[in-house]
CSV table of N, CA and C in Angstrom, one decimal:
chain,number,residue,atom,x,y,z
A,707,HIS,N,1.4,17.5,11.6
A,707,HIS,CA,0.5,16.6,12.3
A,707,HIS,C,1.2,15.3,12.5
A,708,ALA,N,1.2,14.7,13.5
A,708,ALA,CA,1.9,13.3,13.8
A,708,ALA,C,0.9,12.5,14.8
A,709,GLU,N,0.7,11.2,14.3
A,709,GLU,CA,-0.2,10.5,15.0
A,709,GLU,C,0.0,9.1,15.1
A,710,THR,N,-0.1,8.6,16.1
A,710,THR,CA,0.2,6.9,16.2
A,710,THR,C,-1.2,6.1,16.5
A,711,ILE,N,-1.1,5.3,15.3
A,711,ILE,CA,-2.3,4.3,15.3
A,711,ILE,C,-1.8,2.9,15.6
A,712,ILE,N,-2.4,2.6,16.9
A,712,ILE,CA,-2.3,1.2,17.7
A,712,ILE,C,-3.4,0.1,17.5
A,713,ALA,N,-4.4,0.3,17.0
A,713,ALA,CA,-5.3,-0.7,16.7
A,713,ALA,C,-6.0,-0.8,15.5
A,714,ALA,N,-6.6,-1.8,15.1
A,714,ALA,CA,-7.4,-1.9,13.9
A,714,ALA,C,-8.5,-0.8,13.7
A,715,GLY,N,-8.5,-0.2,12.6
A,715,GLY,CA,-9.3,0.9,12.6
A,715,GLY,C,-9.0,2.2,13.4
A,716,GLY,N,-7.8,2.2,13.8
A,716,GLY,CA,-7.3,3.1,14.5
A,716,GLY,C,-7.7,4.6,14.1
A,717,VAL,N,-7.6,4.8,12.9
A,717,VAL,CA,-8.2,5.9,11.9
A,717,VAL,C,-9.0,5.4,11.2
A,718,ALA,N,-10.3,5.7,10.9
A,718,ALA,CA,-11.4,5.3,10.2
A,718,ALA,C,-11.9,6.4,9.2
A,719,LEU,N,-11.8,6.6,8.0
A,719,LEU,CA,-12.2,7.6,7.2
A,719,LEU,C,-13.3,7.0,6.5
A,720,SER,N,-14.5,7.5,6.7
A,720,SER,CA,-15.8,6.7,6.4
A,720,SER,C,-16.9,7.9,5.6
A,721,LYS,N,-16.6,9.1,5.8
A,721,LYS,CA,-17.4,10.1,5.3
A,721,LYS,C,-17.2,10.3,3.8
A,722,ALA,N,-18.1,10.0,3.1
A,722,ALA,CA,-17.9,10.1,1.5
A,722,ALA,C,-17.5,11.2,0.8
A,723,GLY,N,-16.7,11.4,-0.1
A,723,GLY,CA,-16.5,12.8,-0.8
A,723,GLY,C,-15.7,13.7,-0.1
A,724,VAL,N,-14.9,13.0,0.8
A,724,VAL,CA,-13.8,14.3,1.6
A,724,VAL,C,-12.5,13.9,1.0
A,725,THR,N,-11.7,15.1,1.0
A,725,THR,CA,-10.5,15.2,0.4
A,725,THR,C,-9.5,15.8,1.5
A,726,TYR,N,-8.6,14.8,1.9
A,726,TYR,CA,-7.7,15.2,2.9
A,726,TYR,C,-6.3,15.3,2.3
A,727,VAL,N,-5.6,16.5,2.5
A,727,VAL,CA,-4.3,16.8,1.7
A,727,VAL,C,-3.3,17.1,2.9
A,728,GLY,N,-2.2,16.3,2.7
A,728,GLY,CA,-1.2,16.7,3.7
A,728,GLY,C,-0.5,17.9,3.3
A,729,ILE,N,-0.1,18.9,4.1
A,729,ILE,CA,0.3,20.0,3.9
A,729,ILE,C,1.9,20.0,4.5
A,730,GLY,N,2.8,20.0,3.6
A,730,GLY,CA,4.3,20.2,3.7
A,730,GLY,C,5.0,19.3,2.9
A,731,VAL,N,6.4,19.4,2.8
A,731,VAL,CA,7.3,18.6,2.0
A,731,VAL,C,8.2,17.6,2.9
A,732,GLY,N,8.7,16.8,2.3
A,732,GLY,CA,9.6,15.6,3.1
A,732,GLY,C,9.2,15.1,4.3
A,733,ALA,N,10.0,15.3,5.3
A,733,ALA,CA,9.4,15.0,6.6
A,733,ALA,C,8.6,15.9,7.5
A,734,ALA,N,8.1,17.1,6.7
A,734,ALA,CA,7.4,17.9,7.5
A,734,ALA,C,6.0,17.6,6.8
A,735,ARG,N,5.7,16.4,6.3
A,735,ARG,CA,4.2,16.2,5.8
A,735,ARG,C,3.6,15.4,7.1
A,736,PRO,N,2.2,15.5,7.1
A,736,PRO,CA,1.6,14.8,8.2
A,736,PRO,C,2.2,13.1,8.4
A,737,THR,N,2.6,12.7,9.5
A,737,THR,CA,2.9,11.3,9.7
A,737,THR,C,2.1,10.5,10.5
A,738,PHE,N,1.9,9.3,10.2
A,738,PHE,CA,1.1,8.4,10.8
A,738,PHE,C,1.8,7.2,11.1
A,739,THR,N,2.1,6.8,12.3
A,739,THR,CA,3.1,5.8,13.0
A,739,THR,C,2.1,4.7,13.3
A,740,PHE,N,2.4,3.5,12.7
A,740,PHE,CA,1.6,2.2,12.9
A,740,PHE,C,2.2,1.4,14.0
A,741,SER,N,2.1,1.2,15.4
A,741,SER,CA,2.5,0.6,16.3
A,741,SER,C,1.7,-0.2,17.3
A,742,THR,N,2.4,-0.7,18.2
A,742,THR,CA,1.7,-1.4,19.3
A,742,THR,C,0.7,-2.9,19.1
A,743,SER,N,0.3,-2.8,17.9
A,743,SER,CA,-0.4,-3.9,17.4
A,743,SER,C,-0.2,-4.2,15.9
A,744,THR,N,0.0,-5.5,15.7
A,744,THR,CA,0.2,-5.7,14.0
A,744,THR,C,-1.0,-5.5,13.3
A,745,ALA,N,-2.1,-5.3,13.9
A,745,ALA,CA,-3.6,-5.3,13.2
A,745,ALA,C,-3.9,-3.6,13.0
A,746,ALA,N,-2.8,-2.9,13.7
A,746,ALA,CA,-3.0,-1.4,13.6
A,746,ALA,C,-3.3,-0.9,11.9
A,747,THR,N,-4.4,-0.3,11.7
A,747,THR,CA,-4.9,0.0,10.3
A,747,THR,C,-5.6,1.4,10.3
A,748,MET,N,-5.4,2.1,9.1
A,748,MET,CA,-6.4,3.1,8.9
A,748,MET,C,-7.4,2.8,7.8
A,749,THR,N,-8.3,2.8,8.0
A,749,THR,CA,-9.6,2.1,7.1
A,749,THR,C,-10.2,3.2,6.4
A,750,ILE,N,-10.2,3.0,5.0
A,750,ILE,CA,-10.9,3.8,4.1
A,750,ILE,C,-12.1,3.3,3.5
A,751,SER,N,-13.4,3.7,4.2
A,751,SER,CA,-14.8,3.0,3.7
A,751,SER,C,-15.6,3.9,3.2
A,752,GLY,N,-15.2,5.1,3.1
A,752,GLY,CA,-16.1,6.0,2.4
A,752,GLY,C,-15.7,6.3,1.0
A,753,ALA,N,-16.9,6.1,0.1
A,753,ALA,CA,-16.5,6.4,-1.5
A,753,ALA,C,-16.0,7.7,-1.7
A,754,SER,N,-15.2,8.0,-2.6
A,754,SER,CA,-14.7,9.1,-3.2
A,754,SER,C,-14.0,10.0,-2.4
A,755,ILE,N,-13.1,9.4,-1.3
A,755,ILE,CA,-12.2,9.9,-0.6
A,755,ILE,C,-10.9,10.1,-1.2
A,756,SER,N,-10.0,11.2,-1.0
A,756,SER,CA,-8.9,11.2,-1.5
A,756,SER,C,-8.1,11.5,-0.3
A,757,LEU,N,-7.0,10.8,0.0
A,757,LEU,CA,-5.9,11.1,1.3
A,757,LEU,C,-4.4,11.0,0.3
A,758,THR,N,-4.0,12.4,0.4
A,758,THR,CA,-2.7,12.6,-0.2
A,758,THR,C,-1.5,13.2,0.5
A,759,ASN,N,-0.4,13.0,0.0
A,759,ASN,CA,0.8,13.7,0.6
A,759,ASN,C,1.0,13.5,2.1
A,760,ILE,N,1.1,12.1,2.5
A,760,ILE,CA,1.3,11.8,3.9
A,760,ILE,C,2.3,10.9,4.1
A,761,VAL,N,2.9,10.6,5.2
A,761,VAL,CA,4.1,9.5,5.3
A,761,VAL,C,3.5,8.7,6.5
A,762,ALA,N,3.6,7.5,6.3
A,762,ALA,CA,3.5,6.3,6.9
A,762,ALA,C,4.6,5.6,7.6
A,763,ILE,N,4.7,5.3,8.9
A,763,ILE,CA,5.9,4.9,9.2
A,763,ILE,C,5.5,3.5,10.0
A,764,THR,N,6.1,2.3,9.9
A,764,THR,CA,5.7,1.2,10.6
A,764,THR,C,6.8,1.2,11.9
A,765,ALA,N,6.7,0.9,13.0
A,765,ALA,CA,7.0,1.1,14.3
A,765,ALA,C,7.1,-0.1,14.9
A,766,LEU,N,6.6,-1.1,14.3
A,766,LEU,CA,6.4,-2.9,15.1
A,766,LEU,C,6.5,-3.6,13.8
A,767,ASP,N,7.3,-4.7,14.0
A,767,ASP,CA,7.3,-5.7,12.9
A,767,ASP,C,6.0,-6.4,13.0
A,768,SER,N,6.1,-6.4,11.4
A,768,SER,CA,4.8,-7.2,11.0
A,768,SER,C,3.6,-6.5,11.2
A,769,VAL,N,3.5,-5.3,10.9
A,769,VAL,CA,2.1,-4.6,10.9
A,769,VAL,C,1.4,-5.2,9.5
A,770,VAL,N,0.4,-5.9,9.5
A,770,VAL,CA,-0.1,-6.7,8.4
A,770,VAL,C,-0.5,-5.8,7.2
A,771,SER,N,-1.4,-4.9,7.6
A,771,SER,CA,-1.7,-4.0,6.3
A,771,SER,C,-2.1,-2.5,6.9
A,772,PRO,N,-1.3,-1.5,7.0
A,772,PRO,CA,-1.5,-0.4,7.6
A,772,PRO,C,-2.7,0.4,6.7
A,773,PHE,N,-2.7,0.3,5.6
A,773,PHE,CA,-4.2,1.0,4.8
A,773,PHE,C,-4.9,0.0,4.3
A,774,VAL,N,-6.3,-0.2,4.7
A,774,VAL,CA,-7.3,-1.0,4.0
A,774,VAL,C,-8.5,-0.2,3.6
A,775,VAL,N,-8.5,-0.7,2.1
A,775,VAL,CA,-9.5,0.3,1.4
A,775,VAL,C,-10.6,-0.5,0.9
A,776,SER,N,-11.7,-0.1,1.3
A,776,SER,CA,-12.9,-0.8,1.0
A,776,SER,C,-14.1,-0.1,0.3
A,777,ALA,N,-13.8,0.9,-0.4
A,777,ALA,CA,-14.9,1.8,-1.0
A,777,ALA,C,-14.4,2.3,-2.4
A,778,ALA,N,-15.4,2.5,-3.3
A,778,ALA,CA,-14.8,2.9,-4.7
A,778,ALA,C,-14.5,4.4,-4.7
A,779,ASN,N,-13.6,4.5,-5.8
A,779,ASN,CA,-13.2,6.0,-6.2
A,779,ASN,C,-12.3,6.5,-5.0
A,780,VAL,N,-11.5,5.9,-4.5
A,780,VAL,CA,-10.7,6.3,-3.5
A,780,VAL,C,-9.3,6.6,-4.2
A,781,THR,N,-8.7,7.8,-3.8
A,781,THR,CA,-7.4,8.1,-4.2
A,781,THR,C,-6.5,8.1,-3.0
A,782,LEU,N,-5.4,7.3,-3.0
A,782,LEU,CA,-4.4,7.4,-1.8
A,782,LEU,C,-3.0,7.5,-2.3
A,783,GLY,N,-2.5,8.6,-1.7
A,783,GLY,CA,-0.9,9.2,-1.9
A,783,GLY,C,-0.2,8.9,-0.9
A,784,VAL,N,0.9,8.2,-0.6
A,784,VAL,CA,1.5,7.9,0.6
A,784,VAL,C,3.0,7.3,0.4
A,785,THR,N,3.6,7.9,1.1
A,785,THR,CA,5.0,7.7,1.4
A,785,THR,C,5.3,6.7,2.5
A,786,HIS,N,5.5,5.4,2.4
A,786,HIS,CA,5.7,4.3,3.5
A,786,HIS,C,7.2,4.1,3.8
A,787,GLN,N,7.5,4.2,4.9
A,787,GLN,CA,9.0,3.9,5.5
A,787,GLN,C,8.8,3.0,6.5
A,788,ASP,N,9.6,1.7,6.4
A,788,ASP,CA,9.8,0.8,7.3
A,788,ASP,C,10.8,1.2,8.2
A,789,THR,N,11.1,0.9,9.5
A,789,THR,CA,11.9,1.5,10.4
A,789,THR,C,13.3,1.0,10.5
A,790,SER,N,13.3,-0.3,10.1
A,790,SER,CA,14.7,-1.1,10.1
A,790,SER,C,14.4,-2.3,9.1
A,791,ALA,N,15.5,-3.2,9.0
A,791,ALA,CA,15.2,-4.5,8.6
A,791,ALA,C,14.5,-5.4,9.4
A,792,LEU,N,14.5,-5.1,10.5
A,792,LEU,CA,13.8,-5.9,11.6
A,792,LEU,C,12.4,-5.5,12.0
A,793,ILE,N,12.1,-4.3,11.4
A,793,ILE,CA,10.6,-3.7,11.6
A,793,ILE,C,10.2,-3.2,10.5
A,794,GLU,N,9.1,-3.9,10.2
A,794,GLU,CA,8.8,-3.8,8.4
A,794,GLU,C,7.4,-4.2,8.5
A,795,ALA,N,6.4,-3.6,7.5
A,795,ALA,CA,5.1,-3.9,7.3
A,795,ALA,C,5.2,-5.3,6.5
A,796,VAL,N,4.0,-5.9,6.6
A,796,VAL,CA,3.7,-7.1,5.6
A,796,VAL,C,3.4,-6.6,4.5
A,797,ARG,N,2.5,-5.6,4.2
A,797,ARG,CA,2.2,-5.1,3.2
A,797,ARG,C,1.7,-3.6,3.6
A,798,VAL,N,1.8,-2.6,2.7
A,798,VAL,CA,1.1,-1.3,2.8
A,798,VAL,C,-0.3,-1.1,2.8
A,799,VAL,N,-0.7,-1.5,1.4
A,799,VAL,CA,-2.1,-1.5,1.1
A,799,VAL,C,-2.7,-2.7,0.7
A,800,LEU,N,-4.1,-2.7,1.5
A,800,LEU,CA,-4.8,-3.9,1.1
A,800,LEU,C,-6.4,-3.5,0.5
A,801,THR,N,-7.0,-3.9,-0.4
A,801,THR,CA,-8.1,-3.4,-1.0
A,801,THR,C,-9.0,-4.8,-0.9
A,802,THR,N,-10.3,-4.3,-0.7
A,802,THR,CA,-11.4,-5.5,-0.8
A,802,THR,C,-12.1,-5.2,-2.4
A,803,ALA,N,-12.9,-6.2,-2.7
A,803,ALA,CA,-13.7,-6.2,-3.9
A,803,ALA,C,-14.4,-5.0,-4.1
A,804,ALA,N,-14.7,-4.1,-3.3
A,804,ALA,CA,-15.5,-3.1,-3.3
A,804,ALA,C,-14.6,-1.9,-3.8
A,805,ALA,N,-13.5,-2.0,-3.9
A,805,ALA,CA,-12.3,-0.7,-4.3
A,805,ALA,C,-12.4,-0.7,-5.8
A,806,ASP,N,-13.4,-0.3,-6.5
A,806,ASP,CA,-13.4,0.1,-8.0
A,806,ASP,C,-12.9,1.4,-8.0
A,807,ASN,N,-12.2,1.5,-9.3
A,807,ASN,CA,-11.5,2.8,-9.6
A,807,ASN,C,-10.6,3.4,-8.4
A,808,PHE,N,-9.6,2.5,-7.9
A,808,PHE,CA,-8.8,2.6,-7.0
A,808,PHE,C,-7.7,3.6,-7.5
A,809,THR,N,-7.1,4.6,-7.0
A,809,THR,CA,-6.0,5.1,-7.6
A,809,THR,C,-4.7,5.4,-6.5
A,810,LEU,N,-3.6,4.9,-6.6
A,810,LEU,CA,-2.6,4.7,-5.4
A,810,LEU,C,-1.4,5.1,-6.1
A,811,ASP,N,-0.8,6.2,-5.3
A,811,ASP,CA,0.5,6.6,-5.7
A,811,ASP,C,1.4,6.3,-4.3
A,812,LEU,N,2.2,5.2,-4.4
A,812,LEU,CA,2.9,4.7,-3.1
A,812,LEU,C,4.3,4.8,-3.4
A,813,VAL,N,5.3,5.4,-2.5
A,813,VAL,CA,6.6,5.4,-2.6
A,813,VAL,C,6.9,4.6,-1.3
A,814,HIS,N,7.5,3.2,-1.6
A,814,HIS,CA,7.8,2.4,-0.3
A,814,HIS,C,9.2,2.5,-0.2
A,815,GLN,N,9.6,2.8,1.1
A,815,GLN,CA,11.1,2.9,1.5
A,815,GLN,C,11.5,2.0,2.4
A,816,GLY,N,12.0,0.8,2.1
A,816,GLY,CA,12.2,-0.3,2.9
A,816,GLY,C,13.5,-0.7,2.9
A,817,TYR,N,14.0,-2.0,3.3
A,817,TYR,CA,15.5,-2.3,3.4
A,817,TYR,C,15.5,-3.7,2.9
A,818,THR,N,16.6,-4.0,2.1
A,818,THR,CA,17.0,-5.1,1.5
A,818,THR,C,17.2,-6.4,2.1
A,819,THR,N,17.5,-6.4,3.5
A,819,THR,CA,17.7,-7.7,4.3
A,819,THR,C,16.5,-7.9,5.4
A,820,GLY,N,15.3,-7.5,5.0
A,820,GLY,CA,14.5,-7.8,5.9
A,820,GLY,C,13.7,-9.2,5.8
A,821,ASN,N,12.7,-9.7,6.4
A,821,ASN,CA,12.0,-10.8,6.3
A,821,ASN,C,10.5,-11.0,6.5
A,822,ALA,N,9.7,-9.7,6.8
A,822,ALA,CA,8.5,-9.4,7.1
A,822,ALA,C,7.4,-9.3,5.6
A,823,GLY,N,8.2,-8.6,4.7
A,823,GLY,CA,7.6,-8.0,3.7
A,823,GLY,C,7.1,-9.1,2.7
A,824,VAL,N,5.9,-8.9,2.4
A,824,VAL,CA,5.3,-10.2,1.5
A,824,VAL,C,4.9,-9.3,0.4
A,825,ASN,N,4.1,-8.2,0.2
A,825,ASN,CA,3.9,-7.4,-0.9
A,825,ASN,C,3.7,-5.9,-0.6
A,826,ALA,N,3.7,-4.9,-1.3
A,826,ALA,CA,3.6,-3.6,-1.1
A,826,ALA,C,2.1,-3.3,-1.1
A,827,VAL,N,1.5,-4.1,-2.0
A,827,VAL,CA,-0.1,-3.8,-2.5
A,827,VAL,C,-0.8,-5.2,-2.7
A,828,ARG,N,-1.7,-5.3,-2.0
A,828,ARG,CA,-2.6,-6.8,-2.5
A,828,ARG,C,-4.0,-6.1,-2.8
A,829,LEU,N,-4.7,-6.4,-4.1
A,829,LEU,CA,-5.6,-6.2,-4.6
A,829,LEU,C,-6.8,-7.2,-4.4
A,830,VAL,N,-7.6,-7.3,-3.8
A,830,VAL,CA,-8.7,-8.3,-3.7
A,830,VAL,C,-9.7,-8.0,-4.5
A,831,GLY,N,-9.9,-8.1,-5.8
A,831,GLY,CA,-10.7,-7.8,-6.7
A,831,GLY,C,-10.8,-6.4,-7.0
A,832,GLY,N,-11.8,-5.7,-7.7
A,832,GLY,CA,-12.0,-4.3,-8.0
A,832,GLY,C,-12.0,-4.2,-9.3
A,833,ARG,N,-12.3,-3.1,-9.8
A,833,ARG,CA,-12.1,-2.7,-11.2
A,833,ARG,C,-11.4,-1.6,-11.4
A,834,ASN,N,-10.8,-1.5,-12.8
A,834,ASN,CA,-10.3,0.1,-12.9
A,834,ASN,C,-9.1,0.7,-11.9
A,835,ALA,N,-8.3,-0.1,-11.6
A,835,ALA,CA,-7.3,0.5,-10.5
A,835,ALA,C,-6.0,1.1,-11.6
A,836,ASN,N,-5.6,2.0,-10.8
A,836,ASN,CA,-4.4,2.6,-11.3
A,836,ASN,C,-3.5,2.7,-10.5
A,837,ILE,N,-2.6,1.8,-10.1
A,837,ILE,CA,-1.5,1.6,-9.4
A,837,ILE,C,-0.2,2.2,-9.9
A,838,ASN,N,0.6,3.2,-8.9
A,838,ASN,CA,1.9,3.7,-9.4
A,838,ASN,C,2.5,3.4,-7.8
A,839,VAL,N,3.7,2.5,-8.0
A,839,VAL,CA,4.2,2.2,-6.8
A,839,VAL,C,6.1,2.3,-7.3
A,840,ASN,N,6.5,3.3,-6.1
A,840,ASN,CA,8.1,3.2,-6.6
A,840,ASN,C,8.4,2.6,-5.4
A,841,TYR,N,9.4,1.3,-5.5
A,841,TYR,CA,9.3,0.5,-4.4
A,841,TYR,C,10.8,0.1,-4.3
A,842,TYR,N,11.3,0.1,-3.1
A,842,TYR,CA,12.6,-0.3,-2.7
A,842,TYR,C,12.6,-1.2,-1.5
A,843,GLY,N,13.0,-2.3,-1.4
A,843,GLY,CA,13.0,-3.3,-0.2
A,843,GLY,C,12.9,-4.5,-0.9
A,844,ILE,N,12.4,-5.6,0.1
A,844,ILE,CA,12.4,-6.8,-0.3
A,844,ILE,C,10.9,-7.4,0.1
A,845,ALA,N,10.2,-8.2,-0.9
A,845,ALA,CA,8.9,-8.5,-1.0
A,845,ALA,C,9.0,-10.2,-1.2
A,846,SER,N,8.4,-11.0,-0.5
A,846,SER,CA,8.6,-12.4,-0.8
A,846,SER,C,7.7,-12.9,-1.9
A,847,THR,N,6.5,-12.3,-2.0
A,847,THR,CA,5.6,-12.7,-2.9
A,847,THR,C,5.5,-11.7,-4.3
A,848,ALA,N,5.3,-10.6,-4.0
A,848,ALA,CA,5.4,-9.7,-5.0
A,848,ALA,C,5.2,-8.2,-4.6
A,849,ILE,N,5.6,-7.3,-5.2
A,849,ILE,CA,5.5,-5.9,-5.1
A,849,ILE,C,3.9,-5.8,-5.1
A,850,VAL,N,3.3,-6.0,-6.1
A,850,VAL,CA,1.9,-6.0,-6.2
A,850,VAL,C,1.3,-7.4,-6.7
A,851,GLU,N,0.2,-7.7,-5.8
A,851,GLU,CA,-0.5,-8.9,-5.8
A,851,GLU,C,-1.8,-9.0,-6.0
A,852,PHE,N,-2.3,-9.7,-7.0
A,852,PHE,CA,-4.1,-10.1,-7.1
A,852,PHE,C,-4.3,-11.3,-6.4
A,853,LEU,N,-5.1,-11.2,-5.2
A,853,LEU,CA,-5.7,-12.4,-4.7
A,853,LEU,C,-7.0,-12.9,-4.4
A,854,THR,N,-7.2,-13.9,-4.5
A,854,THR,CA,-8.8,-14.4,-4.1
A,854,THR,C,-9.8,-14.1,-5.2
A,855,THR,N,-9.8,-12.8,-5.5
A,855,THR,CA,-11.0,-12.6,-6.6
A,855,THR,C,-10.2,-11.6,-7.7
A,856,ALA,N,-10.9,-11.8,-9.0
A,856,ALA,CA,-10.2,-11.3,-10.1
A,856,ALA,C,-9.9,-9.7,-10.0
A,857,VAL,N,-9.1,-9.1,-10.3
A,857,VAL,CA,-8.8,-7.9,-10.5
A,857,VAL,C,-9.2,-7.5,-11.9
A,858,VAL,N,-9.8,-6.8,-12.2
A,858,VAL,CA,-10.3,-6.2,-13.8
A,858,VAL,C,-9.9,-4.8,-14.2
A,859,ASP,N,-8.9,-4.7,-15.2
A,859,ASP,CA,-8.5,-3.6,-15.8
A,859,ASP,C,-7.7,-2.8,-14.9
A,860,ALA,N,-6.7,-3.3,-14.3
A,860,ALA,CA,-5.5,-2.7,-13.4
A,860,ALA,C,-4.6,-2.4,-14.4
A,861,GLN,N,-3.9,-1.0,-14.1
A,861,GLN,CA,-2.9,-0.5,-14.7
A,861,GLN,C,-1.7,-0.2,-13.7
A,862,ILE,N,-0.6,-1.1,-13.8
A,862,ILE,CA,0.5,-0.7,-12.8
A,862,ILE,C,1.8,-0.3,-13.4
A,863,SER,N,2.2,0.7,-12.6
A,863,SER,CA,3.4,1.4,-13.1
A,863,SER,C,4.4,1.7,-12.2
A,864,GLY,N,5.6,2.1,-12.2
A,864,GLY,CA,6.4,2.7,-11.1
A,864,GLY,C,7.7,2.1,-11.6
A,865,THR,N,8.8,2.2,-10.4
A,865,THR,CA,10.2,1.8,-10.4
A,865,THR,C,10.3,0.7,-9.5
A,866,PHE,N,10.8,-0.3,-9.5
A,866,PHE,CA,10.7,-1.5,-8.7
A,866,PHE,C,12.0,-2.0,-8.3
A,867,TYR,N,12.6,-2.2,-7.1
A,867,TYR,CA,13.7,-2.8,-6.7
A,867,TYR,C,13.3,-3.8,-5.5
A,868,ASN,N,13.5,-5.0,-6.0
A,868,ASN,CA,13.0,-6.3,-5.0
A,868,ASN,C,14.4,-6.9,-4.8
A,869,SER,N,14.9,-6.8,-3.6
A,869,SER,CA,16.1,-7.4,-3.4
A,869,SER,C,16.2,-8.7,-3.9
A,870,GLY,N,17.2,-9.5,-4.3
A,870,GLY,CA,17.2,-10.6,-4.6
A,870,GLY,C,16.3,-11.3,-5.6
A,871,THR,N,15.7,-10.6,-6.3
A,871,THR,CA,14.9,-10.9,-7.4
A,871,THR,C,15.6,-10.1,-8.7
A,872,THR,N,16.0,-10.9,-9.7
A,872,THR,CA,16.6,-10.0,-11.1
A,872,THR,C,15.7,-10.5,-11.9
A,873,ASN,N,14.6,-11.4,-11.9
A,873,ASN,CA,14.0,-11.9,-13.4
A,873,ASN,C,12.6,-11.3,-13.5
A,874,LEU,N,12.3,-10.3,-12.8
A,874,LEU,CA,10.9,-9.5,-12.5
A,874,LEU,C,10.0,-10.3,-12.5
A,875,SER,N,10.0,-11.7,-11.7
A,875,SER,CA,9.0,-12.7,-11.5
A,875,SER,C,8.1,-12.1,-10.4
A,876,LYS,N,8.8,-11.2,-9.6
A,876,LYS,CA,7.9,-10.7,-8.5
A,876,LYS,C,7.3,-9.3,-8.5
A,877,ASN,N,7.5,-8.7,-9.6
A,877,ASN,CA,6.9,-7.5,-9.8
A,877,ASN,C,5.4,-7.3,-9.5
A,878,VAL,N,4.8,-8.0,-10.5
A,878,VAL,CA,3.3,-8.4,-10.3
A,878,VAL,C,3.2,-9.7,-10.3
A,879,VAL,N,2.2,-10.3,-9.4
A,879,VAL,CA,1.8,-11.8,-9.3
A,879,VAL,C,0.3,-11.6,-9.2
A,880,ASP,N,-0.2,-12.4,-10.3
A,880,ASP,CA,-1.9,-12.4,-10.3
A,880,ASP,C,-2.0,-13.8,-9.5
A,881,THR,N,-2.1,-14.2,-8.4
A,881,THR,CA,-2.2,-15.2,-7.7
A,881,THR,C,-3.4,-16.0,-7.9
A,882,GLN,N,-4.5,-14.9,-8.1
A,882,GLN,CA,-6.0,-15.6,-8.3
A,882,GLN,C,-6.1,-16.2,-9.9
A,883,GLY,N,-5.4,-15.6,-10.7
A,883,GLY,CA,-5.1,-16.2,-11.9
A,883,GLY,C,-6.2,-15.7,-13.3
A,884,ALA,N,-6.9,-14.8,-12.9
A,884,ALA,CA,-8.1,-14.4,-13.8
A,884,ALA,C,-8.1,-12.9,-13.9
A,885,GLY,N,-7.2,-12.4,-13.5
A,885,GLY,CA,-7.2,-10.9,-13.8
A,885,GLY,C,-6.8,-10.3,-14.9
A,886,THR,N,-7.2,-9.1,-15.1
A,886,THR,CA,-6.9,-8.3,-16.6
A,886,THR,C,-5.9,-7.3,-16.2
A,887,TRP,N,-4.9,-7.0,-16.6
A,887,TRP,CA,-4.0,-5.8,-16.2
A,887,TRP,C,-2.7,-5.7,-17.0
A,888,SER,N,-2.0,-4.6,-16.8
A,888,SER,CA,-0.9,-4.5,-17.5
A,888,SER,C,0.2,-3.8,-16.6
A,889,VAL,N,1.5,-3.8,-17.0
A,889,VAL,CA,2.5,-3.2,-16.0
A,889,VAL,C,3.3,-2.5,-17.1
A,890,GLN,N,3.9,-1.4,-16.5
A,890,GLN,CA,5.1,-0.6,-17.2
A,890,GLN,C,6.1,-0.6,-16.1
């Protein structure tokens, strides 16, 4: 399956309790390409949705948030690929405060000389997040950032390579300041 998402809510997953599993391995997995508009998104607003084993490609510079999660008990498993150092996503996943019990398995394949990447994951509130990120690229703020509303009981893990940062200061950043979380 290959699909191009060109607008905000270009794909909207709203039916609660549905599991979507991409069939295939490597490049033979279902591919979603985000292009035409920097607002192009796949929204996940149905509770207890699972979407796994897919590939997302940014085909327009500064796509803001390809995946927006605004429901509880969502599981997302995605490999995200920037097209080049000149064509990158600002972030891959954005959540709202309604995204309690969010599970994410993200592989981010970026470039080390880009300028659009701010973070791979931005959590805006939520409770009991389990975030695994294998990150290669450059993020100006953080690989995982908490913003606006406190994130409660988040567990962050993965392998991080953030070009130009050697002191771990941009791995996880709690911009909001009152979150409770751990990182491995």
